[in-house]
Coordinates of C-alpha atoms (C1' of nucleotides) in Angstrom, one line a residue:
Chain A
M1 CA -23.9 24.3 24.8
P2 CA -20.3 25.4 24.7
A3 CA -19.1 24.8 28.2
K4 CA -16.1 27.0 27.5
K5 CA -14.4 27.4 30.8
L6 CA -11.8 26.4 33.2
P7 CA -8.8 27.6 31.3
A8 CA -5.7 25.7 32.3
E9 CA -6.0 22.4 34.1
H10 CA -7.1 19.7 31.7
G11 CA -3.9 19.7 30.0
L12 CA -0.9 20.3 32.3
R13 CA 1.3 20.3 29.2
T14 CA 3.8 22.7 30.7
D15 CA 5.4 23.2 27.3
A16 CA 5.7 19.9 25.7
A17 CA 7.4 21.6 22.8
P18 CA 7.7 18.7 20.4
R19 CA 11.4 18.3 20.2
S20 CA 11.5 16.8 16.7
S21 CA 9.2 19.6 15.7
G22 CA 7.7 19.6 12.3
L23 CA 7.6 15.8 12.1
S24 CA 4.3 14.0 12.4
V25 CA 3.8 11.3 14.9
V26 CA 3.9 8.7 12.2
D27 CA 7.3 10.0 11.0
R28 CA 8.6 10.1 14.5
I29 CA 7.6 6.5 15.1
K30 CA 9.3 5.5 11.8
E31 CA 12.3 7.4 13.0
Y32 CA 12.2 5.4 16.2
I33 CA 12.3 2.2 14.3
L34 CA 15.2 3.4 12.1
L35 CA 17.2 4.8 15.0
N36 CA 16.9 1.7 17.1
R37 CA 17.7 -0.5 14.1
L38 CA 14.6 -2.6 14.6
A39 CA 13.9 -5.4 12.1
P40 CA 10.6 -7.0 11.0
G41 CA 9.3 -9.0 13.9
D42 CA 11.0 -7.0 16.6
P43 CA 8.8 -5.8 19.4
M44 CA 7.8 -2.2 19.6
P45 CA 7.3 -0.2 22.8
T46 CA 3.8 -0.2 24.2
E47 CA 1.4 2.6 23.2
N48 CA 1.7 4.1 26.6
E49 CA 5.5 4.1 26.5
L50 CA 5.5 5.6 23.0
S51 CA 3.0 8.3 24.0
E52 CA 5.3 9.2 26.9
Q53 CA 8.5 9.1 24.9
L54 CA 7.0 11.2 22.1
A55 CA 5.1 13.4 24.5
V56 CA 1.8 13.0 22.7
S57 CA -1.4 11.4 23.9
R58 CA -2.1 7.8 23.4
S59 CA -5.0 8.5 21.0
R60 CA -2.5 10.2 18.8
V61 CA -0.1 7.3 19.0
R62 CA -2.9 4.9 18.3
E63 CA -4.0 6.8 15.2
A64 CA -0.4 6.8 14.0
M65 CA -0.3 3.1 14.6
K66 CA -3.4 2.6 12.5
T67 CA -1.7 4.4 9.7
L68 CA 1.5 2.4 10.1
S69 CA -0.3 -0.9 10.3
A70 CA -2.2 -0.1 7.2
L71 CA 1.1 0.2 5.5
D72 CA 2.3 -3.0 7.2
I73 CA 5.1 -1.1 8.9
V74 CA 3.9 -2.3 12.2
E75 CA 1.8 -5.3 13.2
V76 CA -0.6 -5.0 16.1
R77 CA -1.7 -8.0 18.2
H78 CA -4.6 -7.3 20.4
G79 CA -3.9 -7.7 24.1
Y80 CA -0.3 -8.7 23.4
G81 CA 1.8 -6.1 21.8
T82 CA 3.0 -4.3 18.7
Y83 CA 5.8 -5.5 16.4
V84 CA 7.6 -4.2 13.4
G85 CA 5.8 -5.3 10.3
R86 CA 6.9 -7.3 7.3
L87 CA 6.6 -4.3 4.9
S88 CA 4.5 -6.4 2.5
L89 CA 2.4 -4.8 -0.3
T90 CA -0.9 -5.6 1.4
A91 CA -1.7 -1.9 1.3
M92 CA -1.5 -1.9 -2.5
V93 CA -3.7 -4.9 -2.6
E94 CA -6.4 -3.2 -0.5
S95 CA -6.2 -0.1 -2.5
L96 CA -6.4 -1.8 -5.9
A97 CA -9.1 -4.2 -4.8
F98 CA -11.3 -1.4 -3.5
R99 CA -10.6 0.5 -6.7
G100 CA -12.0 -2.4 -8.6
M101 CA -15.1 -2.5 -6.5
L102 CA -15.8 1.2 -6.9
D103 CA -17.0 0.9 -10.4
A104 CA -17.6 -2.2 -12.6
Q105 CA -16.2 -0.6 -15.6
D106 CA -13.1 0.5 -13.8
D107 CA -12.9 -3.0 -12.5
Q108 CA -12.6 -4.4 -16.0
D109 CA -9.9 -1.9 -16.8
V110 CA -8.0 -2.5 -13.7
M111 CA -8.1 -6.3 -14.1
A112 CA -7.1 -6.1 -17.8
D113 CA -4.2 -3.9 -16.9
L114 CA -3.3 -6.3 -14.1
I115 CA -3.2 -9.3 -16.3
D116 CA -1.0 -7.4 -18.8
V117 CA 1.5 -6.4 -16.1
R118 CA 1.6 -9.9 -14.6
Q119 CA 2.3 -11.4 -18.0
L120 CA 4.8 -8.7 -18.7
V121 CA 6.8 -9.4 -15.6
E122 CA 6.8 -13.1 -16.1
T123 CA 7.7 -13.1 -19.8
G124 CA 10.3 -10.4 -19.2
L125 CA 12.0 -12.6 -16.7
A126 CA 11.7 -15.7 -18.9
D127 CA 15.5 -15.7 -19.7
V128 CA 16.4 -15.5 -16.0
I129 CA 13.9 -18.2 -15.1
V130 CA 15.2 -20.8 -17.5
E131 CA 18.7 -19.9 -16.5
R132 CA 18.3 -20.1 -12.7
T133 CA 15.6 -22.7 -12.1
T134 CA 17.2 -25.6 -10.2
P135 CA 16.0 -29.1 -10.6
E136 CA 14.8 -28.9 -7.0
V137 CA 12.4 -26.1 -7.5
L138 CA 11.3 -27.5 -10.8
A139 CA 10.4 -30.7 -8.9
S140 CA 8.3 -28.8 -6.4
M141 CA 6.6 -27.0 -9.2
R142 CA 5.8 -30.3 -10.8
Q143 CA 4.4 -31.4 -7.5
L144 CA 2.1 -28.4 -7.6
T145 CA 0.8 -29.1 -11.1
R146 CA 0.1 -32.7 -10.0
A147 CA -1.9 -31.4 -7.1
M148 CA -3.7 -29.0 -9.6
H149 CA -4.7 -31.9 -11.8
E150 CA -5.9 -34.0 -8.9
K151 CA -8.1 -31.2 -7.6
A152 CA -9.2 -30.4 -11.1
A153 CA -10.4 -33.9 -11.6
R154 CA -12.4 -33.6 -8.5
G155 CA -13.7 -30.2 -9.8
E156 CA -12.2 -28.5 -6.8
G157 CA -10.2 -25.5 -7.8
F158 CA -6.6 -24.9 -6.8
L159 CA -6.1 -21.2 -5.9
A160 CA -3.4 -21.9 -3.3
E161 CA -1.4 -24.1 -5.7
D162 CA -1.7 -21.5 -8.5
R163 CA -0.5 -18.7 -6.2
E164 CA 2.4 -20.8 -5.0
F165 CA 3.3 -21.7 -8.5
H166 CA 3.7 -18.1 -9.7
L167 CA 5.4 -17.2 -6.5
L168 CA 8.0 -19.9 -7.0
L169 CA 8.5 -18.8 -10.6
M170 CA 9.4 -15.3 -9.4
R171 CA 11.5 -16.5 -6.5
V172 CA 14.0 -18.2 -8.7
T173 CA 14.8 -14.9 -10.3
G174 CA 16.1 -13.6 -6.9
N175 CA 14.1 -10.4 -7.3
A176 CA 12.2 -10.0 -4.1
L177 CA 10.2 -7.1 -5.4
A178 CA 9.0 -9.1 -8.3
V179 CA 7.9 -11.8 -5.8
Q180 CA 6.0 -9.3 -3.7
L181 CA 4.4 -7.7 -6.7
T182 CA 3.3 -11.1 -8.1
G183 CA 1.8 -12.1 -4.8
A184 CA 0.0 -8.8 -4.4
F185 CA -1.3 -8.8 -8.0
W186 CA -2.4 -12.4 -7.6
D187 CA -4.3 -11.4 -4.4
V188 CA -6.1 -8.5 -6.2
H189 CA -6.9 -10.9 -9.0
A190 CA -8.3 -13.5 -6.7
I191 CA -10.5 -10.9 -4.9
A192 CA -12.0 -9.6 -8.1
L193 CA -12.3 -13.0 -9.6
G194 CA -15.4 -13.9 -7.6
A195 CA -17.2 -11.1 -9.2
L196 CA -16.5 -12.3 -12.7
P197 CA -19.1 -14.3 -14.6
G198 CA -18.4 -17.7 -16.0
T199 CA -16.0 -20.3 -14.9
T200 CA -12.5 -21.4 -15.8
D201 CA -11.7 -24.7 -17.3
L202 CA -9.7 -26.2 -14.5
A203 CA -8.0 -29.0 -16.4
Q204 CA -7.0 -26.5 -19.1
T205 CA -5.5 -24.2 -16.6
A206 CA -3.5 -27.0 -15.0
D207 CA -2.3 -28.0 -18.4
A208 CA -1.1 -24.4 -19.1
H209 CA 1.0 -24.6 -16.0
V210 CA 2.5 -27.9 -17.1
A211 CA 3.4 -26.3 -20.4
V212 CA 5.3 -23.6 -18.6
L213 CA 7.3 -26.2 -16.7
D214 CA 8.1 -28.1 -19.9
A215 CA 9.4 -25.0 -21.5
I216 CA 11.7 -24.3 -18.5
E217 CA 12.9 -27.9 -18.5
A218 CA 13.7 -27.6 -22.2
A219 CA 15.6 -24.4 -21.4
D220 CA 13.7 -22.6 -24.2
S221 CA 13.0 -19.1 -23.1
G222 CA 11.1 -18.3 -26.2
L223 CA 8.8 -21.3 -25.7
L224 CA 8.4 -20.2 -22.1
R225 CA 7.2 -16.8 -23.1
T226 CA 4.5 -18.2 -25.4
A227 CA 3.5 -20.7 -22.7
I228 CA 3.1 -17.9 -20.2
V229 CA 1.0 -15.9 -22.7
R230 CA -1.2 -18.9 -23.4
H231 CA -1.6 -19.4 -19.7
Y232 CA -3.2 -15.9 -19.4
A233 CA -5.2 -16.1 -22.5
P234 CA -8.3 -17.9 -21.0
I235 CA -8.4 -15.4 -18.2
R236 CA -8.5 -12.6 -20.6
D237 CA -11.3 -14.2 -22.5
R238 CA -13.2 -14.7 -19.3
M239 CA -13.3 -11.0 -18.7
G240 CA -14.2 -8.3 -21.1
S241 CA -12.0 -9.8 -23.8
R242 CA -10.8 -6.5 -24.9
T243 CA -8.6 -5.6 -27.8
G244 CA -4.8 -5.6 -28.2
T245 CA -3.1 -8.7 -26.8
G246 CA -0.9 -10.0 -29.5
S247 CA -1.7 -13.5 -28.6
G248 CA 1.0 -16.1 -28.6
A249 CA 3.2 -17.7 -31.2
G250 CA 5.4 -14.8 -32.1
A251 CA 8.1 -16.8 -30.5
N252 CA 11.0 -14.7 -31.6
H253 CA 11.1 -11.6 -29.5
G254 CA 9.2 -9.4 -27.3
D255 CA 5.7 -10.6 -27.7
A256 CA 4.8 -9.5 -24.2
R257 CA 2.6 -6.9 -25.7
S258 CA -1.1 -6.4 -25.2
T259 CA -2.2 -3.6 -23.1
H260 CA -5.7 -3.2 -24.5
G261 CA -6.8 0.2 -25.8
K262 CA -8.8 2.5 -23.6
Chain B
M1 CA -11.1 -19.5 18.7
P2 CA -14.4 -20.6 20.0
A3 CA -16.2 -19.3 23.0
K4 CA -17.9 -16.2 21.7
K5 CA -19.2 -15.0 25.0
L6 CA -21.9 -12.4 24.7
P7 CA -20.5 -9.0 23.9
A8 CA -21.8 -7.8 27.2
E9 CA -22.3 -4.3 26.0
H10 CA -20.0 -2.4 28.2
G11 CA -21.0 1.1 27.4
L12 CA -24.4 2.5 27.6
R13 CA -25.0 1.3 24.1
T14 CA -28.4 0.1 24.7
D15 CA -28.2 -2.4 21.9
A16 CA -26.3 -0.9 19.0
A17 CA -24.8 -4.1 17.4
P18 CA -26.9 -3.1 14.3
R19 CA -27.0 -4.6 10.9
S20 CA -23.5 -5.1 9.6
S21 CA -22.2 -6.6 12.8
G22 CA -19.0 -8.6 12.4
L23 CA -17.6 -6.2 9.9
S24 CA -14.9 -3.8 11.1
V25 CA -15.5 -0.1 11.0
V26 CA -13.1 0.2 8.1
D27 CA -15.1 -2.3 6.1
R28 CA -18.3 -0.6 7.0
I29 CA -17.1 2.7 5.8
K30 CA -15.9 1.1 2.6
E31 CA -19.3 -0.4 2.3
Y32 CA -20.8 3.0 2.8
I33 CA -18.8 4.3 -0.1
L34 CA -19.8 1.4 -2.3
L35 CA -23.5 1.5 -1.4
N36 CA -23.8 5.2 -2.0
R37 CA -21.9 4.9 -5.3
L38 CA -19.4 7.6 -4.3
A39 CA -16.7 8.4 -6.7
P40 CA -13.2 9.8 -6.0
G41 CA -13.6 13.4 -5.0
D42 CA -17.1 13.1 -3.6
P43 CA -17.5 14.4 -0.1
M44 CA -17.8 12.0 2.8
P45 CA -20.0 12.5 5.8
T46 CA -18.4 14.2 8.8
E47 CA -16.9 12.1 11.4
N48 CA -19.7 12.9 13.8
E49 CA -22.3 11.8 11.2
L50 CA -20.4 8.6 10.5
S51 CA -20.0 7.8 14.2
E52 CA -23.7 8.2 14.5
Q53 CA -24.7 6.3 11.5
L54 CA -22.4 3.4 12.3
A55 CA -23.2 3.6 16.0
V56 CA -19.6 3.8 17.1
S57 CA -17.5 6.4 18.8
R58 CA -15.7 9.2 17.0
S59 CA -12.3 7.8 18.1
R60 CA -13.1 4.6 16.3
V61 CA -14.3 6.4 13.2
R62 CA -11.2 8.5 13.4
E63 CA -8.8 5.6 13.5
A64 CA -10.6 4.0 10.7
M65 CA -10.2 7.2 8.7
K66 CA -6.5 7.1 9.4
T67 CA -6.3 3.6 7.9
L68 CA -8.4 4.6 4.9
S69 CA -6.4 7.7 4.2
A70 CA -3.2 5.7 4.4
L71 CA -4.6 3.6 1.6
D72 CA -5.8 6.7 -0.2
I73 CA -9.3 5.5 -0.1
V74 CA -10.3 8.7 1.6
E75 CA -8.7 12.1 1.7
V76 CA -9.0 14.4 4.7
R77 CA -8.7 18.1 4.4
H78 CA -8.1 19.8 7.7
G79 CA -10.9 21.9 9.0
Y80 CA -12.8 21.4 5.8
G81 CA -14.0 17.9 5.2
T82 CA -13.3 14.4 4.1
Y83 CA -13.5 13.1 0.5
V84 CA -13.3 9.9 -1.3
G85 CA -9.7 9.4 -2.3
R86 CA -8.0 8.8 -5.6
L87 CA -7.0 5.3 -4.8
S88 CA -3.4 5.9 -5.9
L89 CA -0.5 3.8 -5.0
T90 CA 0.9 6.2 -2.4
A91 CA 0.6 3.5 0.2
M92 CA 2.9 1.3 -1.7
V93 CA 5.4 4.1 -2.1
E94 CA 5.4 4.7 1.7
S95 CA 5.8 1.1 2.4
L96 CA 8.6 0.4 -0.1
A97 CA 10.4 3.6 0.7
F98 CA 10.5 2.7 4.4
R99 CA 11.5 -0.8 3.6
G100 CA 14.5 0.7 1.7
M101 CA 15.5 2.7 4.7
L102 CA 15.3 -0.1 7.2
D103 CA 18.7 -1.5 6.6
A104 CA 21.5 -0.3 4.5
Q105 CA 22.4 -3.6 3.0
D106 CA 18.9 -4.4 2.3
D107 CA 18.5 -1.0 0.9
Q108 CA 20.8 -1.9 -1.9
D109 CA 18.9 -5.1 -2.7
V110 CA 15.6 -3.3 -2.7
M111 CA 16.8 -0.6 -5.0
A112 CA 18.5 -3.1 -7.3
D113 CA 15.2 -5.0 -7.6
L114 CA 13.4 -1.8 -8.2
I115 CA 15.6 -0.8 -11.1
D116 CA 15.2 -4.3 -12.5
V117 CA 11.4 -4.1 -12.4
R118 CA 11.3 -0.6 -13.8
Q119 CA 13.5 -1.7 -16.7
L120 CA 11.5 -4.9 -17.1
V121 CA 8.2 -3.0 -17.5
E122 CA 9.5 -0.5 -19.9
T123 CA 11.4 -2.9 -22.1
G124 CA 8.4 -5.3 -22.0
L125 CA 6.2 -2.6 -23.4
A126 CA 8.7 -1.5 -26.0
D127 CA 6.6 -2.9 -28.8
V128 CA 3.4 -1.2 -27.7
I129 CA 5.3 2.0 -27.2
V130 CA 6.7 2.3 -30.7
E131 CA 3.3 1.2 -32.0
R132 CA 1.2 3.7 -30.2
T133 CA 3.3 6.8 -29.6
T134 CA 1.8 9.6 -31.5
P135 CA 3.8 12.5 -33.0
E136 CA 2.2 14.8 -30.4
V137 CA 3.4 13.0 -27.3
L138 CA 6.8 12.4 -29.0
A139 CA 7.0 16.2 -29.4
S140 CA 6.2 16.8 -25.7
M141 CA 8.8 14.2 -24.8
R142 CA 11.4 16.0 -27.0
Q143 CA 10.4 19.1 -25.1
L144 CA 11.2 17.4 -21.9
T145 CA 14.6 16.3 -23.0
R146 CA 15.4 19.8 -24.2
A147 CA 14.5 21.1 -20.7
M148 CA 16.8 18.3 -19.3
H149 CA 19.7 19.4 -21.4
E150 CA 19.2 23.1 -20.4
K151 CA 19.1 22.3 -16.8
A152 CA 22.0 19.9 -17.1
A153 CA 24.1 22.7 -18.6
R154 CA 23.3 24.8 -15.6
G155 CA 24.2 21.8 -13.4
E156 CA 20.7 21.9 -12.0
G157 CA 19.2 18.4 -12.1
F158 CA 15.8 17.6 -13.6
L159 CA 13.9 15.2 -11.4
A160 CA 10.5 16.6 -12.5
E161 CA 11.3 16.2 -16.2
D162 CA 12.6 12.7 -15.7
R163 CA 9.5 11.6 -13.9
E164 CA 7.2 13.1 -16.4
F165 CA 9.2 11.5 -19.2
H166 CA 8.8 8.0 -17.8
L167 CA 5.2 8.6 -17.0
L168 CA 4.5 9.7 -20.6
L169 CA 6.2 6.7 -21.9
M170 CA 3.8 4.5 -20.0
R171 CA 0.8 6.5 -20.7
V172 CA 0.9 5.9 -24.4
T173 CA 0.5 2.2 -23.7
G174 CA -2.9 2.8 -22.3
N175 CA -2.1 0.7 -19.2
A176 CA -3.1 2.8 -16.2
L177 CA -1.6 0.3 -13.8
A178 CA 1.7 0.5 -15.5
V179 CA 1.5 4.3 -15.2
Q180 CA 0.8 4.2 -11.5
L181 CA 3.5 1.6 -10.9
T182 CA 6.0 3.6 -12.8
G183 CA 5.1 6.8 -10.8
A184 CA 5.2 4.9 -7.5
F185 CA 8.6 3.2 -8.3
W186 CA 10.0 6.5 -9.4
D187 CA 9.0 8.1 -6.2
V188 CA 10.6 5.4 -4.1
H189 CA 13.7 5.7 -6.2
A190 CA 13.8 9.4 -5.7
I191 CA 13.4 9.1 -2.0
A192 CA 16.2 6.6 -1.6
L193 CA 18.4 8.3 -4.1
G194 CA 19.5 11.0 -1.7
A195 CA 21.0 8.4 0.5
L196 CA 23.2 7.2 -2.3
P197 CA 26.8 8.3 -2.6
G198 CA 28.2 9.8 -5.7
T199 CA 26.5 11.9 -8.4
T200 CA 25.0 11.2 -11.7
D201 CA 26.3 12.6 -14.9
L202 CA 23.5 14.9 -15.8
A203 CA 24.3 15.4 -19.5
Q204 CA 24.8 11.7 -20.0
T205 CA 21.4 11.0 -18.4
A206 CA 19.7 13.5 -20.6
D207 CA 21.4 11.9 -23.7
A208 CA 20.1 8.5 -22.6
H209 CA 16.6 9.9 -22.8
V210 CA 17.2 11.3 -26.2
A211 CA 18.3 7.9 -27.4
V212 CA 15.1 6.4 -26.2
L213 CA 13.1 9.0 -28.2
D214 CA 15.2 8.4 -31.3
A215 CA 14.5 4.7 -31.1
I216 CA 10.8 5.4 -30.8
E217 CA 10.9 7.7 -33.8
A218 CA 12.8 5.0 -35.8
A219 CA 10.0 2.6 -34.8
D220 CA 12.7 0.1 -33.8
S221 CA 11.5 -1.7 -30.7
G222 CA 14.7 -3.7 -30.4
L223 CA 16.7 -0.5 -30.4
L224 CA 14.3 1.0 -27.9
R225 CA 14.9 -1.9 -25.5
T226 CA 18.7 -1.5 -25.6
A227 CA 18.3 2.3 -25.2
I228 CA 16.2 1.7 -22.1
V229 CA 18.7 -0.7 -20.7
R230 CA 21.5 1.7 -21.3
H231 CA 19.5 4.4 -19.6
Y232 CA 19.4 2.4 -16.4
A233 CA 23.0 1.3 -16.6
P234 CA 24.6 4.3 -14.9
I235 CA 22.1 4.2 -12.1
R236 CA 23.0 0.6 -11.5
D237 CA 26.7 1.5 -11.4
R238 CA 26.0 4.2 -8.9
M239 CA 24.6 1.7 -6.5
G240 CA 26.2 -1.5 -5.4
S241 CA 26.9 -2.5 -9.0
R242 CA 25.9 -6.0 -8.4
T243 CA 26.1 -9.1 -10.7
G244 CA 23.7 -10.3 -13.3
T245 CA 22.4 -7.7 -15.6
G246 CA 22.9 -8.9 -19.1
S247 CA 23.8 -5.5 -20.3
G248 CA 22.4 -4.3 -23.7
A249 CA 23.2 -5.1 -27.2
G250 CA 21.5 -8.5 -27.4
A251 CA 19.1 -6.7 -29.6
N252 CA 17.1 -9.6 -30.8
H253 CA 14.9 -10.7 -28.1
G254 CA 14.2 -10.6 -24.4
D255 CA 17.2 -9.0 -23.1
A256 CA 15.3 -7.5 -20.2
R257 CA 17.1 -9.7 -17.9
S258 CA 19.2 -8.9 -15.0
T259 CA 17.9 -9.5 -11.5
H260 CA 21.2 -9.7 -9.7
G261 CA 22.0 -12.8 -7.6
K262 CA 21.3 -12.8 -3.9
Chain C
dC1 C1' -8.0 -24.1 35.8
dC2 C1' -8.4 -19.6 37.6
dG3 C1' -6.9 -15.2 38.6
dT4 C1' -4.0 -11.3 37.6
dA5 C1' -1.1 -8.3 35.0
dT6 C1' -0.1 -6.3 30.7
dT7 C1' -1.5 -4.4 26.5
dT8 C1' -4.5 -3.1 22.9
dG9 C1' -9.5 -1.7 21.8
dT10 C1' -13.4 1.4 22.7
dG11 C1' -16.2 5.3 24.3
dC12 C1' -16.8 9.9 25.6
dG13 C1' -16.3 14.7 27.1
dT14 C1' -14.0 18.5 25.9
dA15 C1' -10.6 21.9 24.3
dT16 C1' -8.1 23.9 20.2
dG17 C1' -6.8 25.2 15.6
dT18 C1' -8.3 26.1 11.0
dA19 C1' -10.9 26.9 6.9
dT20 C1' -15.2 28.8 4.9
dC21 C1' -18.7 32.1 4.7
Chain D
dA1 C1' -13.9 40.6 11.8
dG2 C1' -17.1 37.5 13.5
dA3 C1' -19.6 33.2 13.3
dT4 C1' -19.9 28.6 12.2
dA5 C1' -18.5 24.0 10.9
dC6 C1' -15.2 20.9 11.0
dA7 C1' -11.0 18.3 11.9
dT8 C1' -7.4 17.7 15.3
dA9 C1' -5.9 16.7 19.9
dC10 C1' -5.8 15.4 24.9
dG11 C1' -7.1 12.6 28.9
dC12 C1' -9.4 9.3 31.2
dA13 C1' -12.1 5.2 32.3
dC14 C1' -13.3 0.8 31.1
dA15 C1' -13.7 -3.5 28.0
dA16 C1' -11.5 -7.3 25.8
dA17 C1' -7.7 -10.3 24.6
dT18 C1' -3.5 -12.5 25.6
dA19 C1' 0.2 -14.4 28.6
dC20 C1' 1.8 -16.3 32.7
dG21 C1' 2.0 -17.7 37.4

DNA sequence: CCGTATTTGTGCGTATGTATC
DNA sequence: AGATACATACGCACAAATACG
């Protein structure tokens, strides 16, 4: 079955010595973006142009594009074009979410760790939050909690509001990475949440968010920390309810502990 | 987007369009891993087998594999085979590292945020660290600092030791996600570090690590927090040296602030 | 509203390099 | 060293989606 034959021909690649030798196609496309000072949203050359400029086949360019789009370095729109991506953390979301699905036990572990880290970041930034939250953003957060309560009364659930709430909380700190991480972790959490048994007390959850806002308004970072810890408590209970987790109250310092044992 | 006009079966695919239609090839391969209960390290079918089982072409399987390997969901070994991946956070490393390179100014912001989050996680887990660090791991960490000092004396640098140090610090908490995040952030940091001007005082950095260990040995979580903050201080100075950053000392509580203004 | 151009998506045959036995 | 199995790579033809005249 091996039709070995016709030596030359199929590829008239005279030499095609890859100028930027050693570098993979992925790296060379990255290099292209850097060299041309492209920013997120800027249009990329077409696959054909790239395959010509880089002197590789379009299949190769396409595979590189697949890798890059998985990392959100480029964004591909079918039948339209390719653009520089937003560099979000969607890749981590995919990876973590799939990791959780692989094994139920691992899922529990990952989720518990996830909650701990989320709480850790938020409590750790409590001082900055009370310091920098403006009345305007506080007002919009109040708005969100009102929407939560309304939906809770209708037994509806308020995932979108919850996500936006935590995102706003991080945004006031000015730390873009914290915002991205929070969004990513929230997404992972939401994906794995459906697989969890039981239900959350909607009204109680909404109240927990109000308590956070009250603490911010009172400019009491200690109170804010305990409010955040209390906010996560029911979620912990809903899952394996593992060890550790120095509950709330401690007030004074740290208190962002937990990190169940393995 | 209505109007779903009959796929039309362009190729000679008699019918194909089998069971899991609607799902992308990537999702169907994920599904395959889940359904067959494959664990990290387990071998995957060859691309030919997959393209047959999923009734799609090799190119499609190949591109899907590129996506999956970018997320570390599968791992391909040239000329050998494909295996289920370790689900690490390498994808996030790639994404964040590239983000840092995109723009010089933005680079500073990203790196500053990165340092803040790293410090946040470590100080936030200070209580758990002093509580759970065993004499054994403390000894291996001492070993690392000795190696640091030796290399510093030879003016050598000790990236590997530094990384391992911070990884051990997180490992004792039992939070696997924190370990992965720390490793990922460290990698991003190391990648972007080369682009920074100036040099670090090696001996001083090694001393900072010793101070961290001393605080752990003294079982003083407040001291540990300030030691961690001091450890990151020179790195902050080396970059833009932005605002915020409530330095150390505060001792009592929180103190993990910073998060420069934007 | 319809056609057409552009661009990405898909399929397939085949050639080449590489690792394992 | 040879054989085999596999991933890697190239090129082309066509399908599907989007934009624009």
